[in-house]
XYZ file of N, CA, C and O in Angstrom:
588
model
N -1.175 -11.968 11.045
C -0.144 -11.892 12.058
C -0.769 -11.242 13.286
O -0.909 -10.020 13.342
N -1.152 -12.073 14.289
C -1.113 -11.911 15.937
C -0.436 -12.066 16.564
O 0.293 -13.047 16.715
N -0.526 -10.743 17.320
C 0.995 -11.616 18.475
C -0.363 -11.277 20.122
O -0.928 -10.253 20.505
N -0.373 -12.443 20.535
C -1.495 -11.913 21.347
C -1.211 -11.102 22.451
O -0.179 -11.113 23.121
N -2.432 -10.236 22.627
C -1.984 -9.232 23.803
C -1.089 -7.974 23.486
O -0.422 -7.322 24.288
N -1.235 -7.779 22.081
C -0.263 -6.670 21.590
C -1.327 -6.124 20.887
O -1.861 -6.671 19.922
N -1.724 -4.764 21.485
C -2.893 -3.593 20.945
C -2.394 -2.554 20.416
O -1.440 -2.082 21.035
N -2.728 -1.990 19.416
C -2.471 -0.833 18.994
C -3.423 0.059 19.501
O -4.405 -0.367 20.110
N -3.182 1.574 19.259
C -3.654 2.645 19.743
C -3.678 3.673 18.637
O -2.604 4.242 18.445
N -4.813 4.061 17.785
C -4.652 4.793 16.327
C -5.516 5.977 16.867
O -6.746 5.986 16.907
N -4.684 6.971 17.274
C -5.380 8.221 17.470
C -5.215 9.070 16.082
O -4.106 9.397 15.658
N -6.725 9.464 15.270
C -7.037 9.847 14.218
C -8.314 10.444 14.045
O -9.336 9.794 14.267
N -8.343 11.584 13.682
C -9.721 12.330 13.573
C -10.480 12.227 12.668
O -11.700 12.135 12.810
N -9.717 12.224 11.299
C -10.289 11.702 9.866
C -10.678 10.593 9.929
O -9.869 9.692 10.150
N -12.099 10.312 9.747
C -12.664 8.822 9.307
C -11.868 8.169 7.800
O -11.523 6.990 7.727
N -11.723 8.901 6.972
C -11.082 8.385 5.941
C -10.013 7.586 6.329
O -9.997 6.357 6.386
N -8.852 8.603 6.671
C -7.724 7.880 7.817
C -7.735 7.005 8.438
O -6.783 6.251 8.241
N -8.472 6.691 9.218
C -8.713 5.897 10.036
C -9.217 4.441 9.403
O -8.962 3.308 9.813
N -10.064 4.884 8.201
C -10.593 3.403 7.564
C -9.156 2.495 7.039
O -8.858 1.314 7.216
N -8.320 3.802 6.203
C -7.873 3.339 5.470
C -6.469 3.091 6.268
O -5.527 2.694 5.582
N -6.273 3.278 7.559
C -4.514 2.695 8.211
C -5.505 1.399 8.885
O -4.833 0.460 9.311
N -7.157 1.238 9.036
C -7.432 -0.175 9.676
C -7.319 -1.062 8.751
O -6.730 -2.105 9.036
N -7.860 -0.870 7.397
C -8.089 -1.834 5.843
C -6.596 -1.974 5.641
O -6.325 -3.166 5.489
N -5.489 -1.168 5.583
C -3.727 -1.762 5.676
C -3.621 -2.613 6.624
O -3.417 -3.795 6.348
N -3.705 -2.307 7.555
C -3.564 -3.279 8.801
C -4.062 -4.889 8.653
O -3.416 -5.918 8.854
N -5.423 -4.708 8.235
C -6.148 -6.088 7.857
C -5.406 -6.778 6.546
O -4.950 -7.920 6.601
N -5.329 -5.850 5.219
C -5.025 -6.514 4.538
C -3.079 -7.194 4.815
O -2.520 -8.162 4.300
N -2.694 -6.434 5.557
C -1.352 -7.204 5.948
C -1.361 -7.795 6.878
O -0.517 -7.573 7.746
N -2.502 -8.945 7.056
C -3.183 -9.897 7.775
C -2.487 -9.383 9.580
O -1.720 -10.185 10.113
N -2.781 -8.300 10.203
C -2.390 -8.017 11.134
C -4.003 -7.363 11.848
O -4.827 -6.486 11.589
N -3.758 -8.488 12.924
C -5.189 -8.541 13.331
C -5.071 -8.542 14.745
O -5.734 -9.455 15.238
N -4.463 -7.846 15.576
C -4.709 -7.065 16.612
C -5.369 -6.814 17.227
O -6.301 -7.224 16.535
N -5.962 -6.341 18.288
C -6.952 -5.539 18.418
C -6.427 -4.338 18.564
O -5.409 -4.098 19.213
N -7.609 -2.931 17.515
C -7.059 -1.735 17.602
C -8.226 -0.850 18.081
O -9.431 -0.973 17.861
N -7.542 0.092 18.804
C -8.782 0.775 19.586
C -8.327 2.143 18.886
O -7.196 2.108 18.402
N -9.069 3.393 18.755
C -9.310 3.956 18.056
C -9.639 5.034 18.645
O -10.867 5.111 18.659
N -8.964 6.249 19.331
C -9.476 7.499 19.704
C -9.574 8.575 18.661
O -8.536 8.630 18.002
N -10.612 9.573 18.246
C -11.053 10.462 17.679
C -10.287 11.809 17.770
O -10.260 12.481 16.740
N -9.800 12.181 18.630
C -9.279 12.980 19.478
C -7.970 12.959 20.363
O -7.566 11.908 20.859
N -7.268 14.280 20.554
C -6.428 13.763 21.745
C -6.993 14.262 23.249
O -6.270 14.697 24.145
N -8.120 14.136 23.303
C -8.712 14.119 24.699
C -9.662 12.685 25.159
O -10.186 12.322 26.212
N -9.579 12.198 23.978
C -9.929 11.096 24.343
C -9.202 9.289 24.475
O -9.545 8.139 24.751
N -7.759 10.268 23.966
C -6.781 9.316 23.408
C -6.588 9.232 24.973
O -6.697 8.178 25.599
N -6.294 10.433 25.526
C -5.367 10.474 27.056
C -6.699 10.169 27.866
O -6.387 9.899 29.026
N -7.572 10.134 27.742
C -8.635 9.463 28.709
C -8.601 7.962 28.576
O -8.860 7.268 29.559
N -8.238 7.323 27.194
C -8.319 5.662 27.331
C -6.910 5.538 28.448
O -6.746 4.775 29.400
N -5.955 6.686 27.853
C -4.411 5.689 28.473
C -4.506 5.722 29.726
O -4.160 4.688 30.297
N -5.098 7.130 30.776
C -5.196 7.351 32.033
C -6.245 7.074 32.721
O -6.301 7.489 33.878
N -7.543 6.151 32.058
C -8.770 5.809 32.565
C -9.519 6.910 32.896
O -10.431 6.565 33.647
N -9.529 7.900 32.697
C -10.483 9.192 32.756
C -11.367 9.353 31.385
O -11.314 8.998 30.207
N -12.398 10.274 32.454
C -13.360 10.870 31.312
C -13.958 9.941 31.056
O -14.232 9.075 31.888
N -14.252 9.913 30.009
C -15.848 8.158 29.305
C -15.078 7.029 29.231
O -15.720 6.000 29.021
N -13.328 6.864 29.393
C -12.884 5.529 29.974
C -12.338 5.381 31.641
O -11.201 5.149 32.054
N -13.579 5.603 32.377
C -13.015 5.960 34.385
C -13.131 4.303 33.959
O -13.595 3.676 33.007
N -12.480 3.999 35.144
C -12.824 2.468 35.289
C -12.075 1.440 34.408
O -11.859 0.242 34.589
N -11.762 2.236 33.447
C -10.510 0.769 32.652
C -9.218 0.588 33.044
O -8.519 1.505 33.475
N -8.788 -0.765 32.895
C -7.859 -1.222 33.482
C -6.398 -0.257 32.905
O -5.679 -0.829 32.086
N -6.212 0.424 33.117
C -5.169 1.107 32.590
C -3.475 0.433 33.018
O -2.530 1.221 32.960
N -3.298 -0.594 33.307
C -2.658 -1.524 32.989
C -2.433 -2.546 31.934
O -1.771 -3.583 31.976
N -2.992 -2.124 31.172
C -3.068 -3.022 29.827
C -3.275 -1.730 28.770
O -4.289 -1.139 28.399
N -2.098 -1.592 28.511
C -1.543 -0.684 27.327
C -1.229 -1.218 26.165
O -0.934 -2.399 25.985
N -1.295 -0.178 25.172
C -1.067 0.044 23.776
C 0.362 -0.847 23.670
O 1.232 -0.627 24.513
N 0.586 -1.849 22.629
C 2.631 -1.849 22.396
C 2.474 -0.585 21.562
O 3.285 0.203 22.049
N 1.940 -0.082 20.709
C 2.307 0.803 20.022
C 0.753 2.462 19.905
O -0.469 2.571 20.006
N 1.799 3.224 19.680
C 0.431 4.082 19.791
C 0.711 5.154 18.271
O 1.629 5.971 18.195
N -0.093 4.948 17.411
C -0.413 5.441 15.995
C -0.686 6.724 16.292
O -1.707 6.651 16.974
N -0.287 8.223 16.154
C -0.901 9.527 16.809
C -0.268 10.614 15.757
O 0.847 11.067 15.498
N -1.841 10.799 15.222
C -2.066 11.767 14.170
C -1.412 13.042 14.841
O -0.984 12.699 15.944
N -1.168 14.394 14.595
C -0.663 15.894 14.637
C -1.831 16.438 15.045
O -1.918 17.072 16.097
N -2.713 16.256 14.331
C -3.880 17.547 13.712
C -5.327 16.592 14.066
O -6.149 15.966 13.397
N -5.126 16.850 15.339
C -6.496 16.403 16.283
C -7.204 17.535 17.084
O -6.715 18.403 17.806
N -8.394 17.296 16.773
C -9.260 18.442 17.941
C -9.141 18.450 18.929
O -8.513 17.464 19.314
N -9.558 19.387 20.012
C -9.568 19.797 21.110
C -8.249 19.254 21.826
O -8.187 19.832 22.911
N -7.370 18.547 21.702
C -6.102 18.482 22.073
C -5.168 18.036 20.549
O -5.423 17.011 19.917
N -4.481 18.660 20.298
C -3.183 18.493 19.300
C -2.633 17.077 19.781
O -2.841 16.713 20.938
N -1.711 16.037 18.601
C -0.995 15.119 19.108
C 0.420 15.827 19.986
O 0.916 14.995 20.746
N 0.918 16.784 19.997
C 1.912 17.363 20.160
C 1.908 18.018 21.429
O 2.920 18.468 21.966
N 0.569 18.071 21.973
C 0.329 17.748 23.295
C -0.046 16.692 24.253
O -0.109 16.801 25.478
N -0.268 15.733 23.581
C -0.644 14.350 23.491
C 0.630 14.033 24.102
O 0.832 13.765 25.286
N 1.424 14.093 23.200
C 3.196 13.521 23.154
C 3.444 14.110 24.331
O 3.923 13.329 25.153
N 3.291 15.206 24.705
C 4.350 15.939 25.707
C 3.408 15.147 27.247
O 4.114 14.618 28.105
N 2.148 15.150 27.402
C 1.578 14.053 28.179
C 2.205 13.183 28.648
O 2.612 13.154 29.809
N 2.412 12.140 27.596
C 2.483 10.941 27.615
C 3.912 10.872 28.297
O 4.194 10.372 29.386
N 4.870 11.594 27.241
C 6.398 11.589 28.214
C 6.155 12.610 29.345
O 7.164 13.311 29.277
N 5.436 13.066 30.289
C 5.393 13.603 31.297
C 5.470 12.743 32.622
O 5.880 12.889 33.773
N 4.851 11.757 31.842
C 3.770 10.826 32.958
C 4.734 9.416 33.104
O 4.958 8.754 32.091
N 5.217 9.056 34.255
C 5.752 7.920 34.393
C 5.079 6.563 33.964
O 5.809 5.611 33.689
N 3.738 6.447 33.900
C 2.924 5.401 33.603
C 2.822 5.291 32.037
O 2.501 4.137 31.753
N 2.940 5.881 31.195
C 3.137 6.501 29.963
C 4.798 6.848 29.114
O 5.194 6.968 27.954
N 5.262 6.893 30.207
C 6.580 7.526 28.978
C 7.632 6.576 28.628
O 8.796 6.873 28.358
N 7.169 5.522 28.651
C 7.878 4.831 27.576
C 7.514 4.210 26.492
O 8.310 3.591 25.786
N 5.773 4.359 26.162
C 5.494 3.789 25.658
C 5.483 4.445 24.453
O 5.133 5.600 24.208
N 6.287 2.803 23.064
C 6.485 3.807 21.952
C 5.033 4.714 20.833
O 3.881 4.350 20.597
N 5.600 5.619 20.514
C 4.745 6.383 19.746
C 5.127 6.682 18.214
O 5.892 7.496 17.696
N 4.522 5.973 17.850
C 4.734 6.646 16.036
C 3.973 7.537 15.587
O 2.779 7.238 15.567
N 4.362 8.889 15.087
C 3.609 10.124 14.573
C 3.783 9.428 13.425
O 4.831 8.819 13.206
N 2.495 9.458 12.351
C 1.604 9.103 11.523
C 0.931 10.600 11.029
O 0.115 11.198 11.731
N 1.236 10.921 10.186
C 0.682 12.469 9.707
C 0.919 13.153 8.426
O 2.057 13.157 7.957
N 0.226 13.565 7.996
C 0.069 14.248 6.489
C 0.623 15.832 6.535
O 0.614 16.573 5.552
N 1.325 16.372 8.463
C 1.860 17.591 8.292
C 3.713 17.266 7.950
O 4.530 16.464 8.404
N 3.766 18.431 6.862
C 5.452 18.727 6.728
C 6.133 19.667 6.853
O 6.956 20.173 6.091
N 5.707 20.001 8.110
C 6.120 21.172 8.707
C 7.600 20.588 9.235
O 7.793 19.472 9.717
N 8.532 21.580 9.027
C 9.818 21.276 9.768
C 9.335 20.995 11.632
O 9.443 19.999 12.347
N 8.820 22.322 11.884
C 8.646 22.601 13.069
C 7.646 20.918 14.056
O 8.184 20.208 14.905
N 6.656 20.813 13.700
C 6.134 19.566 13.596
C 7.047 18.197 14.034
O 7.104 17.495 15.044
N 7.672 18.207 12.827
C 8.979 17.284 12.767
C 9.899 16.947 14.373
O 9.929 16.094 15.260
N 10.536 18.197 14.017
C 10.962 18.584 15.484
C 10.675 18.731 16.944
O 11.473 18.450 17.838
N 9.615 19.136 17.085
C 8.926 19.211 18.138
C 8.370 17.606 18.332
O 7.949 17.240 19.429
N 8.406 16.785 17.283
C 7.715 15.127 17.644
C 9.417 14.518 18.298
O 9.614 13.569 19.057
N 10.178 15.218 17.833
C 11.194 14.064 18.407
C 11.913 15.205 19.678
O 12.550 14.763 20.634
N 11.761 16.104 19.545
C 12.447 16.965 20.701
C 11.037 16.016 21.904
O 11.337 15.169 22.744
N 10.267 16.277 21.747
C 8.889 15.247 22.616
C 8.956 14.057 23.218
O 8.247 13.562 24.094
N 10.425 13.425 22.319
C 10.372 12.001 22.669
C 9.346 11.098 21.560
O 9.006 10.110 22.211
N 8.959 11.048 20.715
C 8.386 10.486 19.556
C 9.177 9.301 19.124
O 10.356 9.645 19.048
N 8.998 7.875 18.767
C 9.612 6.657 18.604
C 10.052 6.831 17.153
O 11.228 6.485 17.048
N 9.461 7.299 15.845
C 9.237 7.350 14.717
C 8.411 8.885 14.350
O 7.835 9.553 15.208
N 8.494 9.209 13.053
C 7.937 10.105 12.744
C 7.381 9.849 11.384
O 8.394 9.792 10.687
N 6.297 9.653 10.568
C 5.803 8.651 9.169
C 5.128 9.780 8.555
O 4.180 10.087 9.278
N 5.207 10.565 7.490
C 4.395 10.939 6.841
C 3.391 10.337 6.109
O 4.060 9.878 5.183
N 2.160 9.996 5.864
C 0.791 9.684 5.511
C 1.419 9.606 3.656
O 1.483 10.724 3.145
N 1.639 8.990 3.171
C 1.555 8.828 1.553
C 0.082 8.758 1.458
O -0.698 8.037 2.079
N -0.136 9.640 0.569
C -1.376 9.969 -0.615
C -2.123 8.364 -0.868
O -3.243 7.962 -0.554
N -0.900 7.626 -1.619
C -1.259 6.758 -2.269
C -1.621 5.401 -1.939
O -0.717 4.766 -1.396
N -2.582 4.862 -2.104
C -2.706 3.714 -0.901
C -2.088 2.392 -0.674
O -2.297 1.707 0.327
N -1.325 2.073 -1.647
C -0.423 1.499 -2.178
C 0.802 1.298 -1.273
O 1.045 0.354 -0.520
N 1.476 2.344 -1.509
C 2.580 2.867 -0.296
C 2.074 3.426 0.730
O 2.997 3.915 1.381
N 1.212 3.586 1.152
C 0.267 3.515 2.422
C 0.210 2.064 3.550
O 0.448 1.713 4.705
N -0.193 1.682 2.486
C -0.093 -0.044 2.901
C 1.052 -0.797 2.937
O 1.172 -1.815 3.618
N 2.080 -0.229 2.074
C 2.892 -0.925 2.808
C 3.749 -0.384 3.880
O 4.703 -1.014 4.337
N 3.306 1.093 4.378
C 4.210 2.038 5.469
C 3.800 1.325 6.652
O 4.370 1.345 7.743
N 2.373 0.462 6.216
C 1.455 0.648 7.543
C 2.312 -0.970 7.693
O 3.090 -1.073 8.641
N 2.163 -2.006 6.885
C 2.708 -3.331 6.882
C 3.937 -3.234 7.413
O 4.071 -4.128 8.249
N 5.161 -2.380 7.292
C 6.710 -2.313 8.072
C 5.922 -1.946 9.234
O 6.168 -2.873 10.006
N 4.932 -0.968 9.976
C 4.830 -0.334 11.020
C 4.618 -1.859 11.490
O 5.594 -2.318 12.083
N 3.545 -2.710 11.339
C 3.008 -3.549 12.004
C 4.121 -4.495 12.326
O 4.247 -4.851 13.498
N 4.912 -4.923 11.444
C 6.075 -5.539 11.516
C 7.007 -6.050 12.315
O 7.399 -7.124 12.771
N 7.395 -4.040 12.335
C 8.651 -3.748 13.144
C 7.842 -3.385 14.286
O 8.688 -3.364 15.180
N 6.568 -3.041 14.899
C 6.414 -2.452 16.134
C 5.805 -3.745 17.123
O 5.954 -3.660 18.342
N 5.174 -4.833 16.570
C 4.658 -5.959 17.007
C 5.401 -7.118 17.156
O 5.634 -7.897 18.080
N 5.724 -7.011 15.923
C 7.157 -8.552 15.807
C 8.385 -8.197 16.250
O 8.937 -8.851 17.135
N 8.809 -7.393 15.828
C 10.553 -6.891 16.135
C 10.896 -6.356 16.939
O 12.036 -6.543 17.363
N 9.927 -5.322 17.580
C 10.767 -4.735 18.703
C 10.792 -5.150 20.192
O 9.642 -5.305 20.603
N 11.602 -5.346 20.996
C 11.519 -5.326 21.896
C 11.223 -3.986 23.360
O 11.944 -3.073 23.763
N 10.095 -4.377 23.715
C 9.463 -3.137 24.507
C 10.025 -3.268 26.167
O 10.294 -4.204 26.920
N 10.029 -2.396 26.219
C 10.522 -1.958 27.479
C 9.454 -2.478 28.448
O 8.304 -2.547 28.013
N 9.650 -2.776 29.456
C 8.560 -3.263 30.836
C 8.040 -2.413 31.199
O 8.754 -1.446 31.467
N 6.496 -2.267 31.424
C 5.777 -0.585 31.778
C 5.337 -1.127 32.843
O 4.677 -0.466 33.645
């Protein structure tokens, strides 16, 4: 399942993580193109063309943006508060994707403006298929707002 011109955005620090929400993705034949920040300083450098992405078309955004909690040198939870800061940015939806269960966490993703909030299942099983509804409902079903 392609829908062309619809990119995801998987900000994730764990390589494990990261293999294993791209190998869901593939195996629920959802083939995208997904770009992949390490960090949330490098997440907000692809979206705003700064830093080691100056020069990209920052008109051609994420439909959806995958954004781990528990990232170096910038938190997703500052990430979030970014993104809805910024008129070029704040509508675009965001699903927190994360292995924290912190109440506080929780809260602070949707007091932020957060689209979804997904806790990370252990198991890869129900992993794959959290990731298969994500692809689903965020590519096929929803209708996005004009950025």
């Amino acid at each position: 399942m392609s829908v062309s011109n619809k990119m995801i955005l998987l900000v994730e620090d764990n390589p494990d993580d990261e293999a294993l929400a791209i190998r869901a993705l593939r195996r629920n034949h959802i083939s995208n193109e997904i770009v992949v920040a390490r960090d949330g300083v490098e997440a907000l450098d692809y979206l705003f063309g700064t830093g080691v992405h100056t020069g990209r078309d920052i008109n051609i955004k994420p439909t959806v943006i995958l954004l781990d909690l528990k990232l170096p040198r910038i938190d997703g939870i500052e990430v979030l508060r970014r993104l809805r800061e910024d008129k070029r940015t704040n509508l675009l939806p965001v699903v927190i994707l994360t292995t924290s269960s912190e109440e506080k966490d929780l809260l602070n993703s949707y007091s932020l403006g957060c689209n979804s909030y997904i806790r990370k299942p252990v198991d890869f099983i129900q992993f794959t298929e959290a990731v298969r509804q994500l692809g689903m409902y965020w590519l096929l079903m929803n209708e996005a707002p004009p950025i």
